[in-house]
Coordinates of C-alpha atoms and ligand atoms in Angstrom, one line a residue:
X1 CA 22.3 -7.9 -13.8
X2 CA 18.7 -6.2 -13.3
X3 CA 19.2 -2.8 -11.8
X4 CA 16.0 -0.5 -11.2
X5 CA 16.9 3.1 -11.1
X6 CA 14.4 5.4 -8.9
X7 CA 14.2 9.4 -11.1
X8 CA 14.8 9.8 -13.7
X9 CA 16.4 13.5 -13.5
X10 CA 19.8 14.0 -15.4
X11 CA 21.6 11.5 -12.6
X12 CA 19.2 8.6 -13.2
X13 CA 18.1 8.9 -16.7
X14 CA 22.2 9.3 -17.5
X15 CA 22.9 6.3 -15.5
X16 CA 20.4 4.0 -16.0
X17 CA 21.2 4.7 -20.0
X18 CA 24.8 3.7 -19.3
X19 CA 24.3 0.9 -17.4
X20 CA 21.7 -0.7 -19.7
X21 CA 24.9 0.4 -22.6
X22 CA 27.1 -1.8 -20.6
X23 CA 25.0 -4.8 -21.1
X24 CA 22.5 -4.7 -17.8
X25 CA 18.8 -4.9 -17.8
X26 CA 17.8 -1.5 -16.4
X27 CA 14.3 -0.4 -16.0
X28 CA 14.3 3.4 -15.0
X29 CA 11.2 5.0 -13.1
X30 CA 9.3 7.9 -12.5
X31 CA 5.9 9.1 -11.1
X32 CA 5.1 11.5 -14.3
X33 CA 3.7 9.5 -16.4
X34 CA 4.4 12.3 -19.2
X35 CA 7.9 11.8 -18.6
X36 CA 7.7 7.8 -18.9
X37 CA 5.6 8.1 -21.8
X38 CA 7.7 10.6 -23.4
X39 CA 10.6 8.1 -23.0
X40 CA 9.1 5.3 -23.8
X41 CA 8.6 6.5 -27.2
X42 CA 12.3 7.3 -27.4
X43 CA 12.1 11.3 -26.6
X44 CA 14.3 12.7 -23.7
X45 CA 13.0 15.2 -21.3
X46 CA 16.5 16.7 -20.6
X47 CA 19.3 18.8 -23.0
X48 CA 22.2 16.3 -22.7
X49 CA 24.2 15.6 -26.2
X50 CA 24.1 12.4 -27.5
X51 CA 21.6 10.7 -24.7
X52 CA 18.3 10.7 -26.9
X53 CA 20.4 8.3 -29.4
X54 CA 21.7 6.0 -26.4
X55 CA 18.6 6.0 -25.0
X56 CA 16.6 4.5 -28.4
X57 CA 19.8 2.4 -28.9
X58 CA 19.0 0.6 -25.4
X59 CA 15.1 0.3 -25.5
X60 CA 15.5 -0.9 -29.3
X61 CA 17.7 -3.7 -28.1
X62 CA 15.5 -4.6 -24.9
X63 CA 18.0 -4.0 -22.0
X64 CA 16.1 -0.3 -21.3
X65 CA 12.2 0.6 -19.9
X66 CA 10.7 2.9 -18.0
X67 CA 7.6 2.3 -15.6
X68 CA 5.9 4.7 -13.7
X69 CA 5.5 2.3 -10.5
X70 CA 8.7 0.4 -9.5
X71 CA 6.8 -3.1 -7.6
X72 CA 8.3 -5.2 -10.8
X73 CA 11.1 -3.6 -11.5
X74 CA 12.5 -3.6 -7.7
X75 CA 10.9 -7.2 -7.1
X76 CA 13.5 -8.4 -9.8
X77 CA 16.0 -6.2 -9.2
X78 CA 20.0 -6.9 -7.8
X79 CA 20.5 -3.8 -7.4
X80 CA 18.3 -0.5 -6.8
X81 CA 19.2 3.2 -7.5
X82 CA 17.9 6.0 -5.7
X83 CA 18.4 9.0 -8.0
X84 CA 15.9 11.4 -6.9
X85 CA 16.3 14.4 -6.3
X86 CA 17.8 16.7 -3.3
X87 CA 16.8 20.0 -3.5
X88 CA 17.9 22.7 -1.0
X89 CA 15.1 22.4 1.4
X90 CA 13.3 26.0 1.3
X91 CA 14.3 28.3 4.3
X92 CA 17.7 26.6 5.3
X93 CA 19.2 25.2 3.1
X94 CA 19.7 22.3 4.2
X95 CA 19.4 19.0 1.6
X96 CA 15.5 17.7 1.4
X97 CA 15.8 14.3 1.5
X98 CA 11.9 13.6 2.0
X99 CA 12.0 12.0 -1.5
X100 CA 15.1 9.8 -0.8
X101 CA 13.2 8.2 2.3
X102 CA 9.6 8.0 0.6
X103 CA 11.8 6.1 -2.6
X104 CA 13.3 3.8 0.9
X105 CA 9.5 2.9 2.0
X106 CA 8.5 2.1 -1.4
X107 CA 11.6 -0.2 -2.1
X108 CA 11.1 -1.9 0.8
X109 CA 7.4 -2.7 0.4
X110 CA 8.2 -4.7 -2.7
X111 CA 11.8 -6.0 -2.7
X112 CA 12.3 -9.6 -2.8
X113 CA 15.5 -12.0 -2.4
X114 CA 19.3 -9.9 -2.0
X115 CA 18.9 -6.3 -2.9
X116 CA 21.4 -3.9 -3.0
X117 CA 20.2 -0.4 -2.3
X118 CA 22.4 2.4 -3.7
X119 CA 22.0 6.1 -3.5
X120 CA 22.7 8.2 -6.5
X121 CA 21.6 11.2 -5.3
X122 CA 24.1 13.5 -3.3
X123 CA 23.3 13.0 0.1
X124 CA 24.3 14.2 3.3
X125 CA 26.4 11.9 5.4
X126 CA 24.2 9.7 7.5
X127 CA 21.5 9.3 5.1
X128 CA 22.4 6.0 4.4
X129 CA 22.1 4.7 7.9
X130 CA 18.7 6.4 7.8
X131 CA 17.5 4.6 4.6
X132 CA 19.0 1.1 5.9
X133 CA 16.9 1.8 9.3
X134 CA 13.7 2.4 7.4
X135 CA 14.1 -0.5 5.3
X136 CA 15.0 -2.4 8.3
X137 CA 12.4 -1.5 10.1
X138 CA 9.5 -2.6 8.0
X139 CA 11.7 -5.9 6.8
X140 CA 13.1 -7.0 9.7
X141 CA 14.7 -10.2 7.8
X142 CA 15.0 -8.7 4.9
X143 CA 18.0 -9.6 3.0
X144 CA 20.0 -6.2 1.7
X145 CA 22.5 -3.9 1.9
X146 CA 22.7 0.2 1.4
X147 CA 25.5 0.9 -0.2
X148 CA 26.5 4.9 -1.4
X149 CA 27.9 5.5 -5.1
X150 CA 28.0 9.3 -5.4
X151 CA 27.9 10.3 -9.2
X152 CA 30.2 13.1 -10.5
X153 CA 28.8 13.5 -14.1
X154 CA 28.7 17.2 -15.3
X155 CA 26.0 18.3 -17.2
X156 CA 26.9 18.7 -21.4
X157 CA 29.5 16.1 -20.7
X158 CA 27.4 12.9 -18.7
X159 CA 27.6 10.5 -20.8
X160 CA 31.7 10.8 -21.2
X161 CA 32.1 11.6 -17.6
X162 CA 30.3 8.3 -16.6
X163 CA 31.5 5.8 -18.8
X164 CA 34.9 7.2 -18.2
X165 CA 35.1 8.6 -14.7
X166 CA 38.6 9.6 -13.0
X167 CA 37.2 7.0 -10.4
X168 CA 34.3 5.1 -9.2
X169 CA 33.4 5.9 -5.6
X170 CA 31.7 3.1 -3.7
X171 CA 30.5 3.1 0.1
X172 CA 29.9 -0.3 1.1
X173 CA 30.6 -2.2 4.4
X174 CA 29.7 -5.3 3.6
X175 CA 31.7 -7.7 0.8
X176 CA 28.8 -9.0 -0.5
X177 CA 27.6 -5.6 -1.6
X178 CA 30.7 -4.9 -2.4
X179 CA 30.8 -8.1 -5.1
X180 CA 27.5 -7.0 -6.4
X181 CA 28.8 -3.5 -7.1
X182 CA 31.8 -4.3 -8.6
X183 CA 29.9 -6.5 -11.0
X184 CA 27.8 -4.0 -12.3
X185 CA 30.9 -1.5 -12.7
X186 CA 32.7 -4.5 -14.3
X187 CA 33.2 -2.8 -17.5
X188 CA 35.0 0.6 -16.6
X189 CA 37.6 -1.7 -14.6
X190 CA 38.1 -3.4 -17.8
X191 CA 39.6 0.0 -18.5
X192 CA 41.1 0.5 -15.2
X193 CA 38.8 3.1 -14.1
X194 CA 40.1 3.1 -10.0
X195 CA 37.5 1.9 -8.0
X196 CA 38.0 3.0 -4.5
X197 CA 35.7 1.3 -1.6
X198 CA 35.0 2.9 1.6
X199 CA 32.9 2.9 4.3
X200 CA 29.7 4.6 3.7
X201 CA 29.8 7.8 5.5
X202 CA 33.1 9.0 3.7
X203 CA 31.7 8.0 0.5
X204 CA 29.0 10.5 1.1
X205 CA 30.9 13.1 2.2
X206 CA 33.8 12.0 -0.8
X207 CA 31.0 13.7 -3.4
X208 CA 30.5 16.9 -1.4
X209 CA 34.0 17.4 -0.3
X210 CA 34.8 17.1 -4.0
X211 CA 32.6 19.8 -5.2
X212 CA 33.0 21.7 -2.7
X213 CA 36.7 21.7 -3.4
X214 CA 36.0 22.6 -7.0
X215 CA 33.5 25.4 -6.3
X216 CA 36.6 26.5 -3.6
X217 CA 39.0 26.0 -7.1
X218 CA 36.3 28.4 -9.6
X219 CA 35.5 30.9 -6.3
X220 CA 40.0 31.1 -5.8
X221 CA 40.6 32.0 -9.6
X222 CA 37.5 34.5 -9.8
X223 CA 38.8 36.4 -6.8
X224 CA 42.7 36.3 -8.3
X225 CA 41.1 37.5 -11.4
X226 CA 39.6 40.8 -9.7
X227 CA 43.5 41.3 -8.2
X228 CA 44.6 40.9 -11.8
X229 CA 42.0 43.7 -12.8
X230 CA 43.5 46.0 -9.9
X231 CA 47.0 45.5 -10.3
X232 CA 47.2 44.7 -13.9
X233 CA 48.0 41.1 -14.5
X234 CA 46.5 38.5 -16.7
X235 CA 44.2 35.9 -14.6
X236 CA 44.7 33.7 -18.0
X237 CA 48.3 33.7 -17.4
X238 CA 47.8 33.1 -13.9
X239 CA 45.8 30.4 -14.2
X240 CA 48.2 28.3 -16.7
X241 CA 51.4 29.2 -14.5
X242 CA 50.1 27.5 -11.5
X243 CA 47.4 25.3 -13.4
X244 CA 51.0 23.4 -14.7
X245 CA 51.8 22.5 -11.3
X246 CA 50.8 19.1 -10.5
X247 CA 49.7 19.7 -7.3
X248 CA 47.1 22.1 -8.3
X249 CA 46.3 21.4 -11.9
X250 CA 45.0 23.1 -15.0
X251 CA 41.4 22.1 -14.5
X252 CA 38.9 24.8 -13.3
X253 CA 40.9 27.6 -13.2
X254 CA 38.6 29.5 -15.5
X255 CA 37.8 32.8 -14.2
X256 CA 34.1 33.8 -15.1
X257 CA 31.0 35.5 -13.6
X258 CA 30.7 32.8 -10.9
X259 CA 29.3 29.2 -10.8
X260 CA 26.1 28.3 -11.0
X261 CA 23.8 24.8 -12.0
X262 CA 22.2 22.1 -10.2
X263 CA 25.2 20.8 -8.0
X264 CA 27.4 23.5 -6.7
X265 CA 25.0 26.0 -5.5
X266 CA 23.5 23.6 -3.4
X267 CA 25.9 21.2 -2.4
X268 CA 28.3 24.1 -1.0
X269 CA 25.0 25.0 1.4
X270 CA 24.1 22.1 2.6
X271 CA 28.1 20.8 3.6
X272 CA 28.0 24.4 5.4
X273 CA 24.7 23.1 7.1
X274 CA 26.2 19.3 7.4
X275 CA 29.5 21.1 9.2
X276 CA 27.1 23.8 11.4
X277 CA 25.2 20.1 12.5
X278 CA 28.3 18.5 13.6
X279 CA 30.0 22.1 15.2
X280 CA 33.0 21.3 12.8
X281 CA 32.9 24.7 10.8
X282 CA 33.9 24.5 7.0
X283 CA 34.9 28.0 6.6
X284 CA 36.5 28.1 3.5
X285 CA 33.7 26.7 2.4
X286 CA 31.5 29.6 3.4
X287 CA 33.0 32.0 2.5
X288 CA 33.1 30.6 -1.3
X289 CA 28.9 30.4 -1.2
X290 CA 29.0 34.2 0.0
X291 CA 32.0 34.9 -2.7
X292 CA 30.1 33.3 -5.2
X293 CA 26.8 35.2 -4.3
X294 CA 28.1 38.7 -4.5
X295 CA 30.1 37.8 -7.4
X296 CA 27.3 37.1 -9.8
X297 CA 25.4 40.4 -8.7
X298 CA 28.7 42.5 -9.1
X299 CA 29.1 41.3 -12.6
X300 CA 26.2 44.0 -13.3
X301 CA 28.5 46.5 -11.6
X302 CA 31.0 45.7 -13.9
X303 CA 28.8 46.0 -17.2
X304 CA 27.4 49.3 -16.5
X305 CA 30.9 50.6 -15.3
X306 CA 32.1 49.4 -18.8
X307 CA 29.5 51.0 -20.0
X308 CA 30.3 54.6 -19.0
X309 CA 28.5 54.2 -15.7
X310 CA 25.0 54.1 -16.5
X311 CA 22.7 52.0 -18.8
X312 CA 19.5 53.6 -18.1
X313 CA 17.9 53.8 -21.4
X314 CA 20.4 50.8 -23.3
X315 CA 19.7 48.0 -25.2
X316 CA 22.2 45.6 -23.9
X317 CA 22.5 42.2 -26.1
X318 CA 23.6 39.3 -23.7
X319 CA 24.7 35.9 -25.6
X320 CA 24.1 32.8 -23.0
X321 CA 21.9 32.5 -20.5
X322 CA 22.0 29.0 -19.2
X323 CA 24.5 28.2 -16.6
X324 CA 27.1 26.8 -18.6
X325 CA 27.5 25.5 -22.5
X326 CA 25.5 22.1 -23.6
X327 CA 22.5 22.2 -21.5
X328 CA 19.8 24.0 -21.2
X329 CA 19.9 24.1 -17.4
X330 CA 19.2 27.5 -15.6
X331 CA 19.2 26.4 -12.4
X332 CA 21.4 29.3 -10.5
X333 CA 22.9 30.6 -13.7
X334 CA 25.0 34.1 -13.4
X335 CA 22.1 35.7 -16.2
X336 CA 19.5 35.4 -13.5
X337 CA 21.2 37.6 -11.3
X338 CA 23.0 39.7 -14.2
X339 CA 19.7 40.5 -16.4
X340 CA 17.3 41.9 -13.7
X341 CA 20.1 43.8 -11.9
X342 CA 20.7 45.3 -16.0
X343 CA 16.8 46.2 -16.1
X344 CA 16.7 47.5 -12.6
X345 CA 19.3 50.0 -13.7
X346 CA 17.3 51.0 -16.9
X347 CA 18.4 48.7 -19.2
X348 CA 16.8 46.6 -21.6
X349 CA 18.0 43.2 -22.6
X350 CA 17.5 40.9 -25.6
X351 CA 18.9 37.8 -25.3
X352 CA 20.4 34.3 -27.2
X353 CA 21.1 31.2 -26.2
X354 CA 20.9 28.5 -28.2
X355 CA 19.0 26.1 -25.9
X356 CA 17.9 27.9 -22.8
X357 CA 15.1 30.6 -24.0
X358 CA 12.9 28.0 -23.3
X359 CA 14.1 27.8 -19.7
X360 CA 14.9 31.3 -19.1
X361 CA 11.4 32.3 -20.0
X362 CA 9.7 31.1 -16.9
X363 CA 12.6 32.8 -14.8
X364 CA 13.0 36.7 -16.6
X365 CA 10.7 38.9 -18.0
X366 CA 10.5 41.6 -19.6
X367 CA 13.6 40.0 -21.8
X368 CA 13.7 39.9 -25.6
X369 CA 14.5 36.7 -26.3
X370 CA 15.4 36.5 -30.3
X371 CA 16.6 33.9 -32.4
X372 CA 20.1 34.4 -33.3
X373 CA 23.4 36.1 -31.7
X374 CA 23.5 38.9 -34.3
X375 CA 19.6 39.4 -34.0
X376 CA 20.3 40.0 -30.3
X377 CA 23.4 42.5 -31.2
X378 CA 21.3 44.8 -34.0
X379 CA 20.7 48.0 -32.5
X380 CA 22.1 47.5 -29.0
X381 CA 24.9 49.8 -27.3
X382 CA 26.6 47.0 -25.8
X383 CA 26.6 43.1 -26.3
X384 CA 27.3 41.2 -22.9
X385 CA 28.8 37.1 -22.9
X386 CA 27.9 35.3 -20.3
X387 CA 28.0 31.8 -21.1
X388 CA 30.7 30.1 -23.3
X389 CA 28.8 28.2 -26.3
X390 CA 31.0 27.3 -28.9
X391 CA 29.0 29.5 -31.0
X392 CA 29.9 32.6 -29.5
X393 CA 33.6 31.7 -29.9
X394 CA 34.2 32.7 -33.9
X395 CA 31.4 35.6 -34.4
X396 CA 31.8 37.7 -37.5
X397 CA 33.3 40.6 -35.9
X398 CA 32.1 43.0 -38.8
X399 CA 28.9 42.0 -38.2
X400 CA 29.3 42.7 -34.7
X401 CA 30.4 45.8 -35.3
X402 CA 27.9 46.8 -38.2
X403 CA 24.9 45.9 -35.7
X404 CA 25.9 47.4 -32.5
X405 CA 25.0 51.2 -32.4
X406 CA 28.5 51.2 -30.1
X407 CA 31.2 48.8 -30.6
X408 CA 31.3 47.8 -26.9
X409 CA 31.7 44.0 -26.0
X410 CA 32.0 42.7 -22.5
X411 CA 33.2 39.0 -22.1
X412 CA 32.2 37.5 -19.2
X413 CA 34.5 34.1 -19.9
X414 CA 37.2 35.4 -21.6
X415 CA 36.5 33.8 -24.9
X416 CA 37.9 36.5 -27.3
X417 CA 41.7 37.9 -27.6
X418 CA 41.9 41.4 -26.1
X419 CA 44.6 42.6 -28.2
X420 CA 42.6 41.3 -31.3
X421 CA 39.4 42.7 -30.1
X422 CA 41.5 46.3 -29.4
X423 CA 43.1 45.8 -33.2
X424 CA 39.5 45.4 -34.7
X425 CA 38.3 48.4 -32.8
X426 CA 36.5 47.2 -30.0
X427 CA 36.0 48.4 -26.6
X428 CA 36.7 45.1 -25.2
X429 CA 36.3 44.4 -21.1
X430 CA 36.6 40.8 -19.6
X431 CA 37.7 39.3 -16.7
X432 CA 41.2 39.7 -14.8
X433 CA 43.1 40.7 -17.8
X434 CA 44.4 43.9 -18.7
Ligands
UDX501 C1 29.4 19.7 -11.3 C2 30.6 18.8 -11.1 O1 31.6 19.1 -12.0 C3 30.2 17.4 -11.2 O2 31.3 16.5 -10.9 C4 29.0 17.1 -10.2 O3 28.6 15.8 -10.4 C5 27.9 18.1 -10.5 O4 28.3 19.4 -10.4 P1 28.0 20.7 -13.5 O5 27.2 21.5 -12.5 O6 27.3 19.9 -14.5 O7 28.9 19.6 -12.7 O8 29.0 21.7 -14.2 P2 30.6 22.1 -14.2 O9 31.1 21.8 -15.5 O10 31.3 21.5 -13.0 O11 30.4 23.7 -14.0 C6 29.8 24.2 -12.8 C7 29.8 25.7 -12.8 O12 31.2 26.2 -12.7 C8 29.4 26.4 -14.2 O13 28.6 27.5 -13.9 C9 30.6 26.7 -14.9 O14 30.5 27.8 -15.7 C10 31.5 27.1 -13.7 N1 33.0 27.0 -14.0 C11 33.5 25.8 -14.2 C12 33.8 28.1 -14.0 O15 33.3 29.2 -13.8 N2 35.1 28.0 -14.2 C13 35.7 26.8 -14.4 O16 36.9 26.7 -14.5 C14 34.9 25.6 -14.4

């Protein structure tokens, strides 16, 4: 099949890869032409493992190319992706779907013979109708469909999470569309990936009501973790004895300093916004943006309480900046709320991370950024973790301890043992456990 794939953000460029790995003919595009060239000539413009070598693999064998302007690609096309993006429109948060309905106009200008329009891009419900009335209106008999196929790859993890999903989510009234799209999919139900059809409007809101529910899952276990901290129980504990039930499962149940990235943060605001629309009030939902929120800001809080109630005149080493392990994604991440609040209170702050310095540079100043977790640790009175990389997980702890002036650690995700940490002489605070 010929499949043109509109954006080629993390979404698009994932997807596109993946479909031109299961044997279609995908042309991705993008207005930056930087971006196009980059790709062209095999380079990635995103941190995702293992997508630079899928990405050469696919252009080197002809199914894979990139155009800045999409009249060929969409012409031929079966079936078009709209993978722009949908930022949280500024002021309300709300989603801003002007690029969605400009990538609608442009698609159909040019399409020709049965296209199936999809979008990628998490969108409220009701978007679709919207894009099938634009196309409509300036193809009156045109011959298409607009079909919704929310993706629910995670950064660090994209290409495994699409090419073997829990389940592929298709909104599609029509069969013919239906056909088309199960053709393309055709080799995850080889595997028996579930596909489940629906009509379109629940497919959209499938994809927020999903990470809404797993932003609800993150925002439960944090605030059972602060109980634990009050009362004196062990969040980790916690988490596996109901994480075994079947009914809640294990996944997600990591307490930490709150979520962050490109999806949650945004997604969680604009259902609220969706639900405020329709006077049908999600307030669980709510209250886990305005959980979240204060969250991230009172993990500062809880670093200067750790450290004896002030920092004011500290070096504080913090090892992780991005949002989460295996990107280098900043969007919304826990250090852009943690860092400033540390410097505000006196503090400063040199920092690690083993892909997002480059990142984190436009979004903090005044920050040290060095090279290497133990370069970041020499000297300080404190070293902070905030994000997980598997670097972090096995440090030397006499080195630790030889380059801290004060061997204070505190461990934002619960990577380290505290019973260890007390045995090797630490001072070791993390979060809900005693
Ligand atoms: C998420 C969804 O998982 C994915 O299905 C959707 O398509 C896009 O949004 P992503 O943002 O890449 O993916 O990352 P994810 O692994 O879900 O983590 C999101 C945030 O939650 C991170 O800040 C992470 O640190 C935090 N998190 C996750 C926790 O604090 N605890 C957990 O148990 C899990």
């Amino acid at each position: 099949m010929r499949v043109a794939m509109i954006g080629t953000g993390y979404v698009g460029l994932v997807s596109g890869a993946c479909f031109a790995d299961f044997g279609h003919h995908v042309t991705c595009i993008d207005k930056n032409q930087e971006k196009i060239d980059l790709l062209r000539s095999g380079g990635v413009p995103i941190y995702e493992p293992g997508l630079d070598l899928l990405v050469q693999r696919n252009i080197r064998e002809g199914r894979l190319d990139f155009a800045t302007d999409l009249t060929e690609a969409v012409r031929e096309a079966d079936v078009v992706f709209i993978a722009v993006g949908t930022p949280s429109r500024r002021g309300d948060g709300h989603a801003d779907l002007s690029y969605v309905y400009a990538a609608a106009e442009e698609i159909a200008g040019v399409m020709e013979g049965y296209t199936v329009v999809v979008t990628k891009s998490t969108v409220p419900v009701g978007t679709g109708d919207e894009v099938e009335s634009i196309i409509r209106k300036a193809r009156p008999d045109g011959a298409f469909a607009v079909v919704s196929n929310p993706e629910f790859l995670r950064e660090g993890a994209a290409i495994d999470d699409f090419k073997r999903p829990d389940r592929v989510v298709v909104g599609a009234q029509e069969p013919k569309a239906r056909d088309v799209m199960r053709e393309l999919y055709r080799p995850l139900f080889l595997n028996e990936t579930p596909i489940v059809f629906t009509e379109r409007r629940t497919s959209e809101l499938i994809k927020y009501a999903a990470n809404a529910f797993l932003a609800m899952k993150i925002t439960f276990i944090n605030e059972i973790a602060d109980l634990c901290e009050a009362v004196g129980a062990n969040v980790q504990e916690v988490s596996k004895g109901i994480g075994l039930d079947g009914r809640i499962g294990a996944k997600f149940l990591h307490a930490g300093p709150g979520y962050g990235g490109s999806c949650f943060p945004k997604d969680t605001l604009a259902l609220v916004k969706t639900a405020e629309l329709y006077d049908s009030p999600l307030r669980l939902v709510s209250a886990t943006v305005e959980v979240n929120a204060a969250r991230k800001k009172a993990m500062a809080d809880k670093i200067i309480a750790a450290s004896g109630g002030s920092v004011d005149g500290k070096t504080i080493a913090v090892l992780g900046l991005t949002f989460k392990p295996n990107t280098d994604d900043m969007r919304d991440a826990p250090s852009l709320d943690i860092i400033p609040a540390l410097q505000k209170a006196g503090a400063r702050v040199k920092a690690y991370d083993p892909a997002g310095i480059e990142e984190a540079e436009k979004l903090l100043s005044d920050v040290e950024f060095v090279t290497g977790p133990y370069l970041a640790m020499e000297g300080a009175d404190a070293l902070v973790i905030i994000t997980e990389w598997n670097e972090f997980r096995a440090l030397d702890t006499d080195r630790i301890k030889a380059s801290l002036s004060d061997p204070l650690i505190i461990d934002l995700r619960n990577i380290y043992d505290p019973a260890e940490m007390a045995g090797e002489g630490f001072r070791y605070v993390s979060v809900g456990r005693p």
